[in-house]
mmCIF file of C-alpha atoms in Angstrom:
data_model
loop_
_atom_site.group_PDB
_atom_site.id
_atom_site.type_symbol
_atom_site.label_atom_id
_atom_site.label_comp_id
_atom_site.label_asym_id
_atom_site.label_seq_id
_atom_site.Cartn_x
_atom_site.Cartn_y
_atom_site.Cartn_z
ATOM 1 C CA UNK Y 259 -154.626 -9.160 131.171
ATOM 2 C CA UNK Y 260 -151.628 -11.262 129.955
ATOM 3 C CA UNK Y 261 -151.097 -14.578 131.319
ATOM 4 C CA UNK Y 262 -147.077 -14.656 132.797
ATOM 5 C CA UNK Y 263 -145.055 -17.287 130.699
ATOM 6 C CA UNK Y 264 -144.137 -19.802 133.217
ATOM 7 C CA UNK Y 265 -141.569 -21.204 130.966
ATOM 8 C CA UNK Y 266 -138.344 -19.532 129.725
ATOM 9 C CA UNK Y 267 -137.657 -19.624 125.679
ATOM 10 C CA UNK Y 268 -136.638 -23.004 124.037
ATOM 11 C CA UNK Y 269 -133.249 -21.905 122.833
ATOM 12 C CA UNK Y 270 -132.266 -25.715 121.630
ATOM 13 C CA UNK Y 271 -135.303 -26.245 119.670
ATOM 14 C CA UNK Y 272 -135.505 -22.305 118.348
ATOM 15 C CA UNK Y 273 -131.178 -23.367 116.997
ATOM 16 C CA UNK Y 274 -132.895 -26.745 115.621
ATOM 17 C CA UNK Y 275 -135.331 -25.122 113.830
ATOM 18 C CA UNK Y 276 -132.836 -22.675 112.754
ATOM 19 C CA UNK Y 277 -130.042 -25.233 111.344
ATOM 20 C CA UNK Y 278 -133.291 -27.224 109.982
ATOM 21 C CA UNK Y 279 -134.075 -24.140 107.888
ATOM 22 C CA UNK Y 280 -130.574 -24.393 106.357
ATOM 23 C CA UNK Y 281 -129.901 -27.884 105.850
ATOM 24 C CA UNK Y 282 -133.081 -29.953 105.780
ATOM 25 C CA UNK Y 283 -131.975 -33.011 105.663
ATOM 26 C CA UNK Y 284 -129.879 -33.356 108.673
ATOM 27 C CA UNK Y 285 -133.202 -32.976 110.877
ATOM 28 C CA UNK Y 286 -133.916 -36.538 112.703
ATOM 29 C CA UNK Y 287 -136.104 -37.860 114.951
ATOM 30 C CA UNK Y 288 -135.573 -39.375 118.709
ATOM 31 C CA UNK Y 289 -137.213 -39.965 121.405
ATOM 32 C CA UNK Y 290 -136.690 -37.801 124.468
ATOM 33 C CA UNK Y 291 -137.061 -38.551 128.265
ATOM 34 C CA UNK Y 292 -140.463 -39.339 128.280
ATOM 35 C CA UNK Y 293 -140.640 -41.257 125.164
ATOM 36 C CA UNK Y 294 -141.672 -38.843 122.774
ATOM 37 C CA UNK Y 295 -140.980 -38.512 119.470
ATOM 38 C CA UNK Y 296 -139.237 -34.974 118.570
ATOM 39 C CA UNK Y 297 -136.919 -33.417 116.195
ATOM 40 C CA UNK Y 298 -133.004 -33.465 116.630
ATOM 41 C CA UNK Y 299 -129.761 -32.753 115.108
ATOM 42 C CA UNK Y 300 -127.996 -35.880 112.887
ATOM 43 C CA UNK Y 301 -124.972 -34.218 113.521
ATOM 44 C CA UNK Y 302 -122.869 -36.513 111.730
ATOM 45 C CA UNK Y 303 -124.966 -36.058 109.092
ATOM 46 C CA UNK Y 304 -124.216 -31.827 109.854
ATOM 47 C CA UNK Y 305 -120.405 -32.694 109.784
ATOM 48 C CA UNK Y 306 -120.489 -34.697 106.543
ATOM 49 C CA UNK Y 307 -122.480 -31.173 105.283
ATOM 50 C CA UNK Y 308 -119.985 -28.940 106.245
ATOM 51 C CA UNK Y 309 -116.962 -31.214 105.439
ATOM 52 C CA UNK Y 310 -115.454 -31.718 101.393
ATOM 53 C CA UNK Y 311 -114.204 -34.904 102.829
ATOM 54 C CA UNK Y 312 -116.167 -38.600 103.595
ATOM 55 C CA UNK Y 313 -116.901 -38.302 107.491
ATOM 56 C CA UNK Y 314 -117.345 -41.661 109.053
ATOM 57 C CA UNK Y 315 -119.811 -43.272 111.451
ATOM 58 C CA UNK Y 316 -122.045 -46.217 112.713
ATOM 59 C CA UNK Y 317 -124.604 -44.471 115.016
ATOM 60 C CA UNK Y 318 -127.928 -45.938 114.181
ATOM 61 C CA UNK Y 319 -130.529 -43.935 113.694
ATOM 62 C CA UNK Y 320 -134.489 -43.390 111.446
ATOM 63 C CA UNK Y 321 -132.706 -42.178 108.152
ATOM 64 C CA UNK Y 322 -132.542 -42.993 104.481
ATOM 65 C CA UNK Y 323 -129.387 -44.550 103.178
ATOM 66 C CA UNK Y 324 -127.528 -46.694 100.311
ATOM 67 C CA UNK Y 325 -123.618 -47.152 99.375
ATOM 68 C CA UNK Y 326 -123.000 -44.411 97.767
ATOM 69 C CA UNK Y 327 -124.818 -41.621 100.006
ATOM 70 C CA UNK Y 328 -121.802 -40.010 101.496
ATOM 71 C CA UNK Y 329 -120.335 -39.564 98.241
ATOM 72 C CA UNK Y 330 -123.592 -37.752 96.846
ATOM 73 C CA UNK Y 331 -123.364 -35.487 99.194
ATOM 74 C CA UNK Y 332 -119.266 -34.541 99.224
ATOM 75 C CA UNK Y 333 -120.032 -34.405 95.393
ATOM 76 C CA UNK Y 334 -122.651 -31.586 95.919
ATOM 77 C CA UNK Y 335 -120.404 -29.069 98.025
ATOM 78 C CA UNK Y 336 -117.219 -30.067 95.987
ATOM 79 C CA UNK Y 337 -116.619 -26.913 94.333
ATOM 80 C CA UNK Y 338 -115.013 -27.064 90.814
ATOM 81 C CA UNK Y 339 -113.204 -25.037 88.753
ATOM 82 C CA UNK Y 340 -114.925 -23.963 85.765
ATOM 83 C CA UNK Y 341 -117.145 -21.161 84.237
ATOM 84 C CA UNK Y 342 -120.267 -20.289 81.964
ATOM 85 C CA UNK Y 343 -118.888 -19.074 78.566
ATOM 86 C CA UNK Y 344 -121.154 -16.958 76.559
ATOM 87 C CA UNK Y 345 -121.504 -17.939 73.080
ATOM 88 C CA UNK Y 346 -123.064 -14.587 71.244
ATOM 89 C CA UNK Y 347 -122.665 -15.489 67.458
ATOM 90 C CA UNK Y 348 -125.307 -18.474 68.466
ATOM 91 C CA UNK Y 349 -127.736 -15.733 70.521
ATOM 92 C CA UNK Y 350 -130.432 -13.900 69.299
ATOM 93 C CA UNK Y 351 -130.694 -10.266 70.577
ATOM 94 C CA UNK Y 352 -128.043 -10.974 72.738
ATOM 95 C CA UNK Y 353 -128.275 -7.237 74.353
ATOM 96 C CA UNK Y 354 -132.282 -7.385 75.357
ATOM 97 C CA UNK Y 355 -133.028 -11.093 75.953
ATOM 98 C CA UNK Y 356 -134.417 -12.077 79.055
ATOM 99 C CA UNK Y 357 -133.431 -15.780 78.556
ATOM 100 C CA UNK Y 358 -131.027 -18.058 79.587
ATOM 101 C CA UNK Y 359 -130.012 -21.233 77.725
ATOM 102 C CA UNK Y 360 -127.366 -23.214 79.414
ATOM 103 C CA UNK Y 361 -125.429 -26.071 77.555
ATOM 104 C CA UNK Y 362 -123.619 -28.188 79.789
ATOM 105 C CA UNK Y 363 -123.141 -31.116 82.338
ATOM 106 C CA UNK Y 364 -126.088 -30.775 84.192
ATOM 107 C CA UNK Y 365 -124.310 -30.855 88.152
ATOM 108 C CA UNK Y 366 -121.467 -28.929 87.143
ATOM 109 C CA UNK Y 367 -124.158 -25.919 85.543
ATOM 110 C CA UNK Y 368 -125.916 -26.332 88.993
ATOM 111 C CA UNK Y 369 -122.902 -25.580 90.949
ATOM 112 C CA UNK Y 370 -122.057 -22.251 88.733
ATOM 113 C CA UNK Y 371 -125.332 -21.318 89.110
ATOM 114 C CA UNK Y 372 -125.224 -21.295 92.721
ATOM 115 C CA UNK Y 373 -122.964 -17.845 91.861
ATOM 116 C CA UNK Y 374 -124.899 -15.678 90.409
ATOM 117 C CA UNK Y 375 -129.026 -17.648 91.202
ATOM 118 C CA UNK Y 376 -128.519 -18.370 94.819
ATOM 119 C CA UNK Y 377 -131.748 -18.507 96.445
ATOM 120 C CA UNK Y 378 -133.247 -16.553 93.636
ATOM 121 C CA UNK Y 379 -135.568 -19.168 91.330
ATOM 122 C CA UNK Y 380 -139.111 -18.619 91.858
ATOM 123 C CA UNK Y 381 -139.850 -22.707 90.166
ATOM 124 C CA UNK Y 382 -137.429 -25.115 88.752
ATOM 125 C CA UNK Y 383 -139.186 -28.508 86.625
ATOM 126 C CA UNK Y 384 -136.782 -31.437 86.331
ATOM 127 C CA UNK Y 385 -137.381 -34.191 83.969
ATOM 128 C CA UNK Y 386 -134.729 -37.074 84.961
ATOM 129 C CA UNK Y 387 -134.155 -40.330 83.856
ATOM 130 C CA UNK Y 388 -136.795 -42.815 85.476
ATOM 131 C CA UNK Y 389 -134.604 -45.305 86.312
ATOM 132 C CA UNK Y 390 -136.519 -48.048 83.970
ATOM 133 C CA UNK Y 391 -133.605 -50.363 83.507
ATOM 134 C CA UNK Y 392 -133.548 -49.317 80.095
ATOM 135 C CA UNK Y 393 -132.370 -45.686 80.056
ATOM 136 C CA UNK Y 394 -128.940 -44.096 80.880
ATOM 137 C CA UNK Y 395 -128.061 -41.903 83.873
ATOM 138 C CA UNK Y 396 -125.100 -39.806 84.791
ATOM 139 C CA UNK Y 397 -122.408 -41.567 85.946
ATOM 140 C CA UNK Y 398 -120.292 -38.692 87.946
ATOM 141 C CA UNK Y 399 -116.927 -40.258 89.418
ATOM 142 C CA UNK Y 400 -115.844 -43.075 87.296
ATOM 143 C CA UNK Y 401 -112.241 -43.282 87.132
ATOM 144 C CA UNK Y 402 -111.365 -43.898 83.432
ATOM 145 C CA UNK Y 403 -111.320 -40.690 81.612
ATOM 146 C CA UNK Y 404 -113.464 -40.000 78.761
ATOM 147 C CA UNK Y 405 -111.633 -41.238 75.857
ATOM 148 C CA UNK Y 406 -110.758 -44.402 77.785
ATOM 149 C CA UNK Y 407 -114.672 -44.960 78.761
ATOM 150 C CA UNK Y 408 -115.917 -43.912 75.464
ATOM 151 C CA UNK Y 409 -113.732 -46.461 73.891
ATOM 152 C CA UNK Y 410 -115.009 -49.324 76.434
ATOM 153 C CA UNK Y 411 -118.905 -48.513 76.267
ATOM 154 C CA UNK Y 412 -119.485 -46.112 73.479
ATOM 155 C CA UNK Y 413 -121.479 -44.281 75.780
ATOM 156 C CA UNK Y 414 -121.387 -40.168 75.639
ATOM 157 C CA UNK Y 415 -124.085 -37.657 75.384
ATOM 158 C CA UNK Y 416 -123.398 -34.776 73.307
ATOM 159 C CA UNK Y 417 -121.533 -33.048 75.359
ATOM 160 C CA UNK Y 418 -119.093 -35.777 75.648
ATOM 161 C CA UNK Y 419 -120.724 -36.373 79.274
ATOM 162 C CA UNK Y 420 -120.094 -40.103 80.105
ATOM 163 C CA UNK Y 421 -122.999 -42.262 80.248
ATOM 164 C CA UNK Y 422 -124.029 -45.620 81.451
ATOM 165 C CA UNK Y 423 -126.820 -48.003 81.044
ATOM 166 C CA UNK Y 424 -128.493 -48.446 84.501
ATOM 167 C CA UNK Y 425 -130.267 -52.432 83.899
ATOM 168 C CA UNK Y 426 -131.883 -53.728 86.374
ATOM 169 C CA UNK Y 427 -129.532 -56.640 86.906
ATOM 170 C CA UNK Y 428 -126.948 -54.115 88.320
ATOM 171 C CA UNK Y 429 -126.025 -55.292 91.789
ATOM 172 C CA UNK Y 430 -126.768 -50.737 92.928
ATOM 173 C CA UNK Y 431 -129.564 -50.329 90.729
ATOM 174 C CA UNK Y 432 -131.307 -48.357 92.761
ATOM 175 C CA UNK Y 433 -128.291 -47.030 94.683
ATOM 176 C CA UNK Y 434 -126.345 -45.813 91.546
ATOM 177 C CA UNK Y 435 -129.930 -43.560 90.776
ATOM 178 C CA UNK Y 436 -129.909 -41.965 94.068
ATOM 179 C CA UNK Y 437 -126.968 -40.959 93.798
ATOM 180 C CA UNK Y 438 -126.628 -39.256 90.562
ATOM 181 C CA UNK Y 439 -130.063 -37.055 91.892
ATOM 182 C CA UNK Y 440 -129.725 -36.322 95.455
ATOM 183 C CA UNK Y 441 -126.313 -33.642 94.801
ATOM 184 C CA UNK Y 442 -128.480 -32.337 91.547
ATOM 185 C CA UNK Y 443 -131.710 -31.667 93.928
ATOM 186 C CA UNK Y 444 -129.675 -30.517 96.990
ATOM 187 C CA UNK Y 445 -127.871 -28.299 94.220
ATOM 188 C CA UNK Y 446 -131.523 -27.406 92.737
ATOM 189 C CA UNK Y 447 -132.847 -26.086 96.381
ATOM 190 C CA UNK Y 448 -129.855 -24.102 97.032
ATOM 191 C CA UNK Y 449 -131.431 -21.806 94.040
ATOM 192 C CA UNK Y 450 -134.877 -21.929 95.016
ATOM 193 C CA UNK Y 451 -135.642 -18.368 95.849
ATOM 194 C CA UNK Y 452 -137.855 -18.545 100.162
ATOM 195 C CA UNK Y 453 -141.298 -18.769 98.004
ATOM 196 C CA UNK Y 454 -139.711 -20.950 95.215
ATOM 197 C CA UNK Y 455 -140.859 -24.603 94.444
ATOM 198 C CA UNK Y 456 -140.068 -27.568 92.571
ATOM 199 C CA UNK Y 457 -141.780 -30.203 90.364
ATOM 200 C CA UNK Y 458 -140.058 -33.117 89.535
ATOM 201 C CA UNK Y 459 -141.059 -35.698 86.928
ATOM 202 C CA UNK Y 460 -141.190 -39.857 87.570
ATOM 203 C CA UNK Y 461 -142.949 -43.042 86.852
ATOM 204 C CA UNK Y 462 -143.527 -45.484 89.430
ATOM 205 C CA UNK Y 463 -139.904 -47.197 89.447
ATOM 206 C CA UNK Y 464 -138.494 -44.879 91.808
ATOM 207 C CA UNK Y 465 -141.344 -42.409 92.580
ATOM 208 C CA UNK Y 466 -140.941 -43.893 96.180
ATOM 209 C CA UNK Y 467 -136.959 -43.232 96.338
ATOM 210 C CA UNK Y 468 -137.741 -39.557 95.267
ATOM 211 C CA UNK Y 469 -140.409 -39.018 97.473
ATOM 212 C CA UNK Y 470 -138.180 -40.268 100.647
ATOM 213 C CA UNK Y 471 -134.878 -38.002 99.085
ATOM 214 C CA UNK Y 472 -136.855 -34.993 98.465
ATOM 215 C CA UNK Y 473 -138.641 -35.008 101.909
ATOM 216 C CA UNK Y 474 -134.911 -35.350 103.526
ATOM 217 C CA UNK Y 475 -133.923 -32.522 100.674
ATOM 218 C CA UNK Y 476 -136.561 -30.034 101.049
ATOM 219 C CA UNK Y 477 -137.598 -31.538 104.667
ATOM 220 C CA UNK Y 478 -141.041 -33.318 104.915
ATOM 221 C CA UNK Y 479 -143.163 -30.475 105.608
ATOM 222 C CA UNK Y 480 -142.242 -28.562 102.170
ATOM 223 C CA UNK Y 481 -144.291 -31.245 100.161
ATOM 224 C CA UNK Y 482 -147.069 -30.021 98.778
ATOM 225 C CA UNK Y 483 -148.584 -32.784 96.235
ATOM 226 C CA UNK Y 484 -148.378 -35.763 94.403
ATOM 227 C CA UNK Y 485 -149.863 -34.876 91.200
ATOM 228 C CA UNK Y 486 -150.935 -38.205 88.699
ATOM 229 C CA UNK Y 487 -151.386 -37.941 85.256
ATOM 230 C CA UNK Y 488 -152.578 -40.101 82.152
ATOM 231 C CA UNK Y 489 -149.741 -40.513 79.933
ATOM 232 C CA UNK Y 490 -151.600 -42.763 77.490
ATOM 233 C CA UNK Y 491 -154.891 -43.671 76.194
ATOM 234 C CA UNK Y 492 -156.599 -47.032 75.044
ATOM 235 C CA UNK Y 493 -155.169 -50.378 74.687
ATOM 236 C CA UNK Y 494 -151.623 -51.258 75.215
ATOM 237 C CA UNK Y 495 -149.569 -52.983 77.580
ATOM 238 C CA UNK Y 496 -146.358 -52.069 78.856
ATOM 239 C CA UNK Y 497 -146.118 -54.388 82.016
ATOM 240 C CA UNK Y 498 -146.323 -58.004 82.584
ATOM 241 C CA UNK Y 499 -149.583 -57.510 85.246
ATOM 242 C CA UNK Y 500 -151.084 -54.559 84.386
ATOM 243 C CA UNK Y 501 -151.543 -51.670 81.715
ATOM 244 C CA UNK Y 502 -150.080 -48.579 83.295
ATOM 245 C CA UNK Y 503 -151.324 -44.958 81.983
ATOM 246 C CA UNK Y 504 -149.775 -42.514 84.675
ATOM 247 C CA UNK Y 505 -146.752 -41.053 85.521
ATOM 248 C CA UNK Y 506 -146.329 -38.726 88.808
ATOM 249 C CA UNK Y 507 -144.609 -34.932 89.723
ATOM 250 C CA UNK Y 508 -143.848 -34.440 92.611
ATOM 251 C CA UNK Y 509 -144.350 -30.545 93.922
ATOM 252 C CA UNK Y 510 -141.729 -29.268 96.943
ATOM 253 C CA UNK Y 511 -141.543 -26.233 98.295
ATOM 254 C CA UNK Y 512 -138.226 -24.319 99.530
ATOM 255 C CA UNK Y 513 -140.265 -23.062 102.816
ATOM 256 C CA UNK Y 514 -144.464 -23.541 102.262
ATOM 257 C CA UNK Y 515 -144.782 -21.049 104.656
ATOM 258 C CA UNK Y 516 -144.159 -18.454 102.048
ATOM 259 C CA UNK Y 517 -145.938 -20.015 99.142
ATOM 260 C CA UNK Y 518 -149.312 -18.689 97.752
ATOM 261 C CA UNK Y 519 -150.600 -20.241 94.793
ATOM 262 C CA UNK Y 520 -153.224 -19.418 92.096
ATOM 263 C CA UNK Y 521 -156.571 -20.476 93.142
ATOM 264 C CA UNK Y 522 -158.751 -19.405 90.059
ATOM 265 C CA UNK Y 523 -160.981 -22.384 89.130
ATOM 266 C CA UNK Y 524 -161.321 -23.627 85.840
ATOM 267 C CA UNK Y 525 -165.085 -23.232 84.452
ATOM 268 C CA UNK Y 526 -166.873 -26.569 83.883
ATOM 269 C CA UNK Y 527 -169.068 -27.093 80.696
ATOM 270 C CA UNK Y 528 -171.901 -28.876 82.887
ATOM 271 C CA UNK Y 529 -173.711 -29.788 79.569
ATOM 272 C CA UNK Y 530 -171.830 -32.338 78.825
ATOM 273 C CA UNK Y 531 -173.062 -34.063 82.109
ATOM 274 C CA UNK Y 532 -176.053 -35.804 80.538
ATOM 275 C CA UNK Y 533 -176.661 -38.738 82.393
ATOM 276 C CA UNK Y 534 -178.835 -38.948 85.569
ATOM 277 C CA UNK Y 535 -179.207 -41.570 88.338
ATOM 278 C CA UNK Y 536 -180.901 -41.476 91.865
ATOM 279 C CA UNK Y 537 -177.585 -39.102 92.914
ATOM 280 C CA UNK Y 538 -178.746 -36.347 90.849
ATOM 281 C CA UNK Y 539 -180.371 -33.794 92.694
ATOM 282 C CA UNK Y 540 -177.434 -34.352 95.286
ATOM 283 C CA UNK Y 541 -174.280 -33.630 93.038
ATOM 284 C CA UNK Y 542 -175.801 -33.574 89.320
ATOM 285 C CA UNK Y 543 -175.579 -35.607 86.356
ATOM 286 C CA UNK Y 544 -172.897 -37.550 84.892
ATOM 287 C CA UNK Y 545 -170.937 -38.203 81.845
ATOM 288 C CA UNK Y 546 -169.399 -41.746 80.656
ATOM 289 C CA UNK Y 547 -165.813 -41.985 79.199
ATOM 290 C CA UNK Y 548 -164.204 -44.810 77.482
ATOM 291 C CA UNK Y 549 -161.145 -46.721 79.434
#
């Protein structure tokens, strides 16, 4: 026999959960008559999302911000006014190709995509600039035009996109980075199709700024792994402490819920595991590797 619910239906939380499945980041966290922790609306946060203009406010709350932040996100839902342009005496078999290459600036190809690929890319891998204090990031609303900053820096990609070296003795070093990625990853999860995911190349300059972006992005929940690498072998030192071999990609998913990865397991050539010690009969032998 079925127990009689004693309570009616959340409706508040079921419409947080709902907005929260649309716009991740504006999910917060406050604590409610008893002093517990739960999930709430930032809804100046929601107005700023559904607004093209800068929304003010001062209301403090547990949130992730810089100078600049506002900005990032009016520049993701400005729309623009340009389109793809096909280029078919470059192509090859133009009629029966199931590829797409896209030459372009990189947030402006984002919001045309959002046409045609909303909600419709199964993975998306991003390789962006690290932020080293070395290498150049997208600088999206200067107000000299191209020829004018061209002339000044001597900066351009390819594409004539303007450029600017990000050193570490600027004043929004990190600031200026999160805001050239947070409108190109809100951008990038607009086009993740409900089972899509992410992965999203860094080193350990700003692996903690992407970590806290993405979770407000994607929403904490939708991370799924760290994964470390060894980008070098051997001797070598590119720090002043210590020698550092890995970099880091981070995996995000648009909803886990609906995510089902490949668990087939790699064989293991166990002969190469020669060496015994008084662990062996407990989880076998081992092998030695040089550092």
């Amino acid at each position: 026999m079925k127990k009689l619910k004693m309570r009616s239906k959340d409706i508040t939380k079921e419409n947080v959960e709902r907005i929260g499945k649309l716009f991740p980041n504006v999910i917060t966290e406050i604590k409610d008559e008893d002093g517990n922790i739960t999930h709430a609306i930032d809804f100046e946060l929601l107005q700023q999302e559904l607004s093209d203009e800068i929304v003010e406010g001062s209301k403090e709350r547990y949130q992730l911000t810089w100078p600049g932040k506002k900005e990032a996100i009016v520049r993701a839902n400005t729309p623009i006014d340009k389109t793809l342009r096909p280029v078919k005496e470059d192509s090859v078999s133009w009629e029966d190709t199931e590829n797409l290459y896209i030459e372009g600036d990189n947030l402006e190809v984002l919001k045309l995509l959002q046409e045609s690929y909303l909600n419709k890319i199964k993975c998306i891998y991003i390789d962006p600039p690290y932020n080293t204090g070395k290498d150049f990031i997208y600088k999206d609303n200067f107000t000299q035009d191209k020829d004018e900053y061209a002339e000044e820096s001597g900066q351009v990609d390819e594409y004539g996109n303007r450029l600017f070296q990000n050193t570490e003795y600027n004043g929004r070093f990190h600031s200026d980075w999160l805001t050239m990625m947070y409108p190109r990853l809100k951008l990038a999860r607009n086009l993740l199709s409900e089972d899509g995911v992410i992965f999203v190349s860094i080193d350990d300059n700003e692996v903690h700024n992407l970590r806290k972006i993405c979770d407000e992005i994607f929403g904490e929940r939708n991370f799924v792994n760290v994964f470390v690498w060894r980008k070098s072998k051997g001797s070598g030192n590119d720090s002043k402490y210590i020698i550092v071999e890995t970099e880091y990609i981070l995996l995000y998913a648009k909803n886990i819920e609906n995510v089902k990865f490949n668990n087939q397991i790699k064989s293991i050539d166990d002969s190469k595991f020669k060496y015994k010690d008084e662990y062996f009969e407990e989880r076998g032998g081992y092998n030695l590797e040089k550092l």
